[in-house]
PDB file of C-alpha atoms in Angstrom:
ATOM      1  CA  MET A   1     110.030  90.236 102.715  1.00 57.00           C
ATOM      2  CA  ARG A   2     109.195  93.746 103.969  1.00 56.00           C
ATOM      3  CA  SER A   3     111.619  95.336 106.396  1.00 63.00           C
ATOM      4  CA  ARG A   4     110.616  96.450 109.874  1.00 66.00           C
ATOM      5  CA  ARG A   5     111.365 100.029 108.821  1.00 68.00           C
ATOM      6  CA  ALA A   6     108.960  99.753 105.861  1.00 62.00           C
ATOM      7  CA  ASP A   7     106.242  98.375 108.144  1.00 61.00           C
ATOM      8  CA  TYR A   8     106.814 101.191 110.633  1.00 67.00           C
ATOM      9  CA  SER A   9     106.748 103.787 107.865  1.00 81.00           C
ATOM     10  CA  GLU A  10     103.464 102.411 106.514  1.00 89.00           C
ATOM     11  CA  SER A  11     101.870 102.299 109.974  1.00 92.00           C
ATOM     12  CA  THR A  12     102.972 105.904 110.595  1.00 93.00           C
ATOM     13  CA  ARG A  13     101.419 107.025 107.316  1.00 95.00           C
ATOM     14  CA  GLN A  14      98.211 105.132 108.104  1.00 95.00           C
ATOM     15  CA  ALA A  15      98.012 106.725 111.560  1.00 96.00           C
ATOM     16  CA  LEU A  16      98.350 110.178 109.981  1.00 97.00           C
ATOM     17  CA  VAL A  17      95.644 109.467 107.395  1.00 97.00           C
ATOM     18  CA  ASP A  18      93.266 108.023 110.006  1.00 97.00           C
ATOM     19  CA  SER A  19      93.855 111.052 112.214  1.00 98.00           C
ATOM     20  CA  ALA A  20      93.288 113.409 109.274  1.00 98.00           C
ATOM     21  CA  VAL A  21      90.016 111.694 108.304  1.00 98.00           C
ATOM     22  CA  GLU A  22      88.679 112.017 111.832  1.00 98.00           C
ATOM     23  CA  LEU A  23      89.733 115.640 112.332  1.00 98.00           C
ATOM     24  CA  PHE A  24      88.751 116.873 108.862  1.00 98.00           C
ATOM     25  CA  THR A  25      85.345 115.223 109.370  1.00 98.00           C
ATOM     26  CA  LYS A  26      84.802 116.834 112.777  1.00 98.00           C
ATOM     27  CA  ARG A  27      86.388 120.252 112.262  1.00 97.00           C
ATOM     28  CA  GLY A  28      86.718 120.767 108.528  1.00 97.00           C
ATOM     29  CA  TYR A  29      89.863 121.489 106.543  1.00 98.00           C
ATOM     30  CA  ALA A  30      90.352 125.130 107.532  1.00 97.00           C
ATOM     31  CA  ALA A  31      89.965 124.520 111.266  1.00 98.00           C
ATOM     32  CA  THR A  32      92.270 121.484 111.390  1.00 98.00           C
ATOM     33  CA  SER A  33      95.947 122.170 112.066  1.00 97.00           C
ATOM     34  CA  LEU A  34      98.811 119.840 111.202  1.00 97.00           C
ATOM     35  CA  ASP A  35      99.803 120.002 114.874  1.00 97.00           C
ATOM     36  CA  ALA A  36      96.415 118.566 115.817  1.00 98.00           C
ATOM     37  CA  VAL A  37      96.801 115.767 113.265  1.00 97.00           C
ATOM     38  CA  THR A  38     100.290 114.790 114.460  1.00 97.00           C
ATOM     39  CA  LYS A  39      99.242 114.963 118.102  1.00 97.00           C
ATOM     40  CA  ARG A  40      96.294 112.648 117.532  1.00 97.00           C
ATOM     41  CA  ALA A  41      98.430 110.281 115.435  1.00 96.00           C
ATOM     42  CA  ARG A  42     101.182 110.398 118.081  1.00 95.00           C
ATOM     43  CA  VAL A  43     103.910 111.165 115.569  1.00 94.00           C
ATOM     44  CA  THR A  44     106.271 114.093 115.010  1.00 93.00           C
ATOM     45  CA  LYS A  45     105.819 116.908 112.514  1.00 94.00           C
ATOM     46  CA  GLY A  46     108.946 115.576 110.798  1.00 94.00           C
ATOM     47  CA  ALA A  47     107.247 112.218 110.297  1.00 93.00           C
ATOM     48  CA  LEU A  48     104.280 113.991 108.691  1.00 95.00           C
ATOM     49  CA  TYR A  49     106.517 115.870 106.262  1.00 96.00           C
ATOM     50  CA  HIS A  50     108.319 112.624 105.440  1.00 93.00           C
ATOM     51  CA  HIS A  51     105.050 111.322 103.993  1.00 95.00           C
ATOM     52  CA  PHE A  52     103.195 114.467 102.888  1.00 96.00           C
ATOM     53  CA  SER A  53     104.331 117.749 101.363  1.00 96.00           C
ATOM     54  CA  GLY A  54     101.757 119.677 103.386  1.00 96.00           C
ATOM     55  CA  LYS A  55      98.174 120.001 104.509  1.00 97.00           C
ATOM     56  CA  GLN A  56      96.588 119.685 101.066  1.00 96.00           C
ATOM     57  CA  ALA A  57      98.530 116.503 100.281  1.00 97.00           C
ATOM     58  CA  LEU A  58      97.338 115.084 103.606  1.00 97.00           C
ATOM     59  CA  PHE A  59      93.756 116.071 102.767  1.00 98.00           C
ATOM     60  CA  GLU A  60      93.995 114.314  99.409  1.00 97.00           C
ATOM     61  CA  ALA A  61      95.223 111.164 101.150  1.00 97.00           C
ATOM     62  CA  ALA A  62      92.258 111.386 103.548  1.00 98.00           C
ATOM     63  CA  PHE A  63      89.928 111.909 100.573  1.00 98.00           C
ATOM     64  CA  SER A  64      91.383 108.820  98.860  1.00 97.00           C
ATOM     65  CA  ALA A  65      91.008 106.741 102.031  1.00 97.00           C
ATOM     66  CA  VAL A  66      87.318 107.637 102.408  1.00 97.00           C
ATOM     67  CA  GLU A  67      86.581 107.069  98.712  1.00 96.00           C
ATOM     68  CA  THR A  68      88.477 103.766  98.638  1.00 96.00           C
ATOM     69  CA  ALA A  69      86.535 102.400 101.614  1.00 96.00           C
ATOM     70  CA  VAL A  70      83.185 103.371 100.084  1.00 96.00           C
ATOM     71  CA  LEU A  71      84.137 102.047  96.641  1.00 95.00           C
ATOM     72  CA  LYS A  72      85.181  98.708  98.148  1.00 95.00           C
ATOM     73  CA  ARG A  73      81.804  98.345  99.869  1.00 95.00           C
ATOM     74  CA  LEU A  74      79.893  99.338  96.735  1.00 95.00           C
ATOM     75  CA  GLY A  75      81.888  96.915  94.605  1.00 94.00           C
ATOM     76  CA  GLU A  76      81.081  94.061  97.002  1.00 95.00           C
ATOM     77  CA  VAL A  77      77.368  94.858  96.681  1.00 94.00           C
ATOM     78  CA  ALA A  78      76.921  96.027  93.085  1.00 93.00           C
ATOM     79  CA  VAL A  79      79.479  93.862  91.266  1.00 91.00           C
ATOM     80  CA  ALA A  80      80.478  90.838  93.344  1.00 90.00           C
ATOM     81  CA  GLY A  81      77.290  90.368  95.383  1.00 87.00           C
ATOM     82  CA  PRO A  82      74.666  87.644  94.928  1.00 92.00           C
ATOM     83  CA  GLY A  83      71.607  87.874  92.697  1.00 93.00           C
ATOM     84  CA  SER A  84      70.975  89.105  89.179  1.00 94.00           C
ATOM     85  CA  PRO A  85      72.737  92.182  87.731  1.00 95.00           C
ATOM     86  CA  TRP A  86      69.498  94.114  88.285  1.00 96.00           C
ATOM     87  CA  ASP A  87      69.275  93.088  91.963  1.00 96.00           C
ATOM     88  CA  ARG A  88      72.928  94.025  92.483  1.00 96.00           C
ATOM     89  CA  ALA A  89      72.424  97.394  90.795  1.00 96.00           C
ATOM     90  CA  MET A  90      69.430  98.187  93.017  1.00 96.00           C
ATOM     91  CA  ARG A  91      71.377  97.247  96.147  1.00 96.00           C
ATOM     92  CA  GLY A  92      74.280  99.323  94.839  1.00 95.00           C
ATOM     93  CA  VAL A  93      72.047 102.416  94.538  1.00 95.00           C
ATOM     94  CA  GLU A  94      70.852 101.915  98.111  1.00 95.00           C
ATOM     95  CA  ALA A  95      74.400 101.375  99.397  1.00 95.00           C
ATOM     96  CA  TYR A  96      75.585 104.539  97.634  1.00 94.00           C
ATOM     97  CA  VAL A  97      72.788 106.613  99.140  1.00 94.00           C
ATOM     98  CA  GLN A  98      73.657 105.280 102.594  1.00 94.00           C
ATOM     99  CA  ALA A  99      77.343 106.119 102.039  1.00 94.00           C
ATOM    100  CA  CYS A 100      76.348 109.689 101.180  1.00 93.00           C
ATOM    101  CA  LEU A 101      74.829 109.991 104.662  1.00 94.00           C
ATOM    102  CA  GLU A 102      78.112 109.103 106.403  1.00 95.00           C
ATOM    103  CA  PRO A 103      79.760 112.145 108.035  1.00 96.00           C
ATOM    104  CA  ALA A 104      83.248 111.486 106.605  1.00 97.00           C
ATOM    105  CA  TYR A 105      81.946 111.061 103.050  1.00 96.00           C
ATOM    106  CA  GLN A 106      79.732 114.146 103.299  1.00 95.00           C
ATOM    107  CA  ARG A 107      82.346 116.429 104.810  1.00 96.00           C
ATOM    108  CA  ILE A 108      85.521 115.305 103.054  1.00 97.00           C
ATOM    109  CA  VAL A 109      84.320 114.097  99.645  1.00 96.00           C
ATOM    110  CA  ILE A 110      81.225 116.197  98.937  1.00 94.00           C
ATOM    111  CA  HIS A 111      81.639 119.469 100.863  1.00 94.00           C
ATOM    112  CA  GLU A 112      85.376 120.023 101.229  1.00 96.00           C
ATOM    113  CA  GLY A 113      86.777 118.108  98.244  1.00 96.00           C
ATOM    114  CA  PRO A 114      85.845 120.626  95.510  1.00 95.00           C
ATOM    115  CA  VAL A 115      87.003 123.562  97.657  1.00 96.00           C
ATOM    116  CA  VAL A 116      90.339 122.153  98.832  1.00 97.00           C
ATOM    117  CA  MET A 117      91.309 120.273  95.657  1.00 97.00           C
ATOM    118  CA  GLY A 118      89.728 122.605  93.111  1.00 96.00           C
ATOM    119  CA  TRP A 119      86.751 121.624  90.977  1.00 93.00           C
ATOM    120  CA  GLU A 120      88.713 120.087  88.093  1.00 94.00           C
ATOM    121  CA  ARG A 121      90.997 117.938  90.257  1.00 93.00           C
ATOM    122  CA  TRP A 122      88.033 116.877  92.395  1.00 93.00           C
ATOM    123  CA  ARG A 123      86.061 115.766  89.310  1.00 89.00           C
ATOM    124  CA  GLU A 124      89.083 113.798  88.085  1.00 91.00           C
ATOM    125  CA  ALA A 125      89.327 112.086  91.468  1.00 92.00           C
ATOM    126  CA  GLU A 126      85.601 111.287  91.448  1.00 88.00           C
ATOM    127  CA  ASP A 127      85.990 109.856  87.952  1.00 88.00           C
ATOM    128  CA  HIS A 128      88.882 107.716  89.136  1.00 88.00           C
ATOM    129  CA  PHE A 129      86.964 106.295  92.088  1.00 90.00           C
ATOM    130  CA  SER A 130      83.309 106.124  91.045  1.00 89.00           C
ATOM    131  CA  TYR A 131      82.955 106.180  87.283  1.00 92.00           C
ATOM    132  CA  GLY A 132      84.574 102.804  86.584  1.00 91.00           C
ATOM    133  CA  LEU A 133      82.211 101.042  88.969  1.00 93.00           C
ATOM    134  CA  ILE A 134      79.135 102.703  87.425  1.00 95.00           C
ATOM    135  CA  ARG A 135      80.356 101.794  83.939  1.00 94.00           C
ATOM    136  CA  THR A 136      80.817  98.152  85.007  1.00 95.00           C
ATOM    137  CA  VAL A 137      77.282  98.025  86.421  1.00 95.00           C
ATOM    138  CA  ILE A 138      75.750  99.541  83.256  1.00 96.00           C
ATOM    139  CA  GLN A 139      77.737  97.135  81.071  1.00 96.00           C
ATOM    140  CA  SER A 140      76.517  94.141  83.081  1.00 96.00           C
ATOM    141  CA  LEU A 141      72.890  95.337  82.909  1.00 96.00           C
ATOM    142  CA  ILE A 142      73.105  95.663  79.114  1.00 96.00           C
ATOM    143  CA  GLU A 143      74.833  92.292  78.679  1.00 96.00           C
ATOM    144  CA  ALA A 144      72.195  90.617  80.861  1.00 95.00           C
ATOM    145  CA  LYS A 145      69.481  92.300  78.732  1.00 95.00           C
ATOM    146  CA  GLU A 146      68.103  93.946  81.848  1.00 96.00           C
ATOM    147  CA  ILE A 147      68.117  97.407  80.262  1.00 96.00           C
ATOM    148  CA  VAL A 148      67.861  98.612  76.661  1.00 96.00           C
ATOM    149  CA  GLU A 149      71.096  98.622  74.689  1.00 95.00           C
ATOM    150  CA  LEU A 150      72.525 102.132  74.826  1.00 94.00           C
ATOM    151  CA  PRO A 151      76.096 103.443  74.432  1.00 96.00           C
ATOM    152  CA  VAL A 152      77.791 102.389  77.660  1.00 95.00           C
ATOM    153  CA  GLU A 153      80.007 105.457  78.022  1.00 94.00           C
ATOM    154  CA  VAL A 154      77.184 107.971  77.554  1.00 95.00           C
ATOM    155  CA  THR A 155      74.753 106.069  79.781  1.00 95.00           C
ATOM    156  CA  ALA A 156      77.318 105.577  82.542  1.00 94.00           C
ATOM    157  CA  ARG A 157      78.383 109.219  82.344  1.00 94.00           C
ATOM    158  CA  MET A 158      74.760 110.423  82.685  1.00 94.00           C
ATOM    159  CA  LEU A 159      74.065 108.093  85.617  1.00 94.00           C
ATOM    160  CA  PHE A 160      77.338 109.205  87.213  1.00 93.00           C
ATOM    161  CA  GLY A 161      76.144 112.819  86.923  1.00 92.00           C
ATOM    162  CA  ALA A 162      72.784 111.956  88.455  1.00 93.00           C
ATOM    163  CA  LEU A 163      74.404 110.132  91.382  1.00 93.00           C
ATOM    164  CA  SER A 164      76.849 113.003  91.976  1.00 91.00           C
ATOM    165  CA  SER A 165      73.973 115.510  92.008  1.00 93.00           C
ATOM    166  CA  GLY A 166      72.057 113.244  94.374  1.00 94.00           C
ATOM    167  CA  ALA A 167      75.065 113.137  96.724  1.00 93.00           C
ATOM    168  CA  THR A 168      75.244 116.943  96.807  1.00 92.00           C
ATOM    169  CA  PHE A 169      71.498 117.191  97.413  1.00 94.00           C
ATOM    170  CA  LEU A 170      71.768 114.734 100.316  1.00 93.00           C
ATOM    171  CA  ALA A 171      74.756 116.509 101.853  1.00 90.00           C
ATOM    172  CA  ASN A 172      72.794 119.762 101.999  1.00 92.00           C
ATOM    173  CA  ALA A 173      69.440 118.315 103.041  1.00 93.00           C
ATOM    174  CA  THR A 174      67.778 119.479 106.273  1.00 95.00           C
ATOM    175  CA  ASP A 175      65.937 116.139 106.462  1.00 96.00           C
ATOM    176  CA  PRO A 176      68.515 113.506 105.403  1.00 91.00           C
ATOM    177  CA  LYS A 177      66.155 110.547 105.911  1.00 91.00           C
ATOM    178  CA  LYS A 178      63.517 112.012 103.604  1.00 95.00           C
ATOM    179  CA  ALA A 179      66.136 113.191 101.083  1.00 95.00           C
ATOM    180  CA  SER A 180      67.825 109.771 100.964  1.00 95.00           C
ATOM    181  CA  ALA A 181      64.483 108.087 100.188  1.00 95.00           C
ATOM    182  CA  GLU A 182      63.803 110.654  97.443  1.00 96.00           C
ATOM    183  CA  VAL A 183      67.241 110.277  95.851  1.00 96.00           C
ATOM    184  CA  SER A 184      67.104 106.481  96.017  1.00 95.00           C
ATOM    185  CA  ASN A 185      63.625 106.460  94.458  1.00 96.00           C
ATOM    186  CA  ALA A 186      64.572 108.915  91.698  1.00 96.00           C
ATOM    187  CA  ILE A 187      67.673 106.940  90.620  1.00 95.00           C
ATOM    188  CA  THR A 188      65.727 103.669  90.774  1.00 95.00           C
ATOM    189  CA  GLN A 189      62.974 105.135  88.592  1.00 96.00           C
ATOM    190  CA  VAL A 190      65.528 106.358  86.029  1.00 94.00           C
ATOM    191  CA  LEU A 191      67.003 102.858  85.757  1.00 95.00           C
ATOM    192  CA  THR A 192      63.549 101.239  85.736  1.00 96.00           C
ATOM    193  CA  GLY A 193      62.654 103.466  82.790  1.00 95.00           C
ATOM    194  CA  LEU A 194      65.498 101.809  80.846  1.00 95.00           C
ATOM    195  CA  ARG A 195      64.521  98.299  81.862  1.00 96.00           C
ATOM    196  CA  ILE A 196      63.430  95.808  79.226  1.00 94.00           C
ATOM    197  CA  LYS A 197      59.952  94.498  79.964  1.00 84.00           C
ATOM    198  CA  LYS A 198      60.088  90.746  80.132  1.00 75.00           C
ATOM    199  CA  ASP A 199      57.239  88.408  79.219  1.00 63.00           C
ATOM    200  CA  ASP A 200      55.602  86.752  82.209  1.00 48.00           C
TER     201      ASP A 200
END
């Protein structure tokens, strides 16, 4: 059984992460002070340093929180949802595009992540969160004979690259609605090009 102290410690950490997500989304990393984060979370600076070594560690926790929430939603749609593997994959593409339009995902994951964490660490984090899901979807499409049999790793890696590029394009678009439709259509067409034509 968890102790009251452990519960309190976890709730304090969660309050700090929630506060960081909100402030980093609104103000950006550079313009957000640790004082502002602790004030919004209603905890002391000492409590912050108990959980995080500094501002970058707090940012990485905020990054993980945003990515985890999006990945959970995508998994529910693209892996565990109803319908055929193809239907789930198509809904997964749409759900991903919609996630890329969310302010927290755009600001923290796409815009600020590579700058604050460094390109290499950011790519590793993206691999950790997104690549496994994409690989699972590709594997299920091949096993269901929905798409032609190609090396899973290579195919998943290329689709992962296309989705990452689409996310960056969306985050910088002046017309997000139009851009989201274009990205969604382009990814769908790529997958459709791999689809096995079935006899009527």
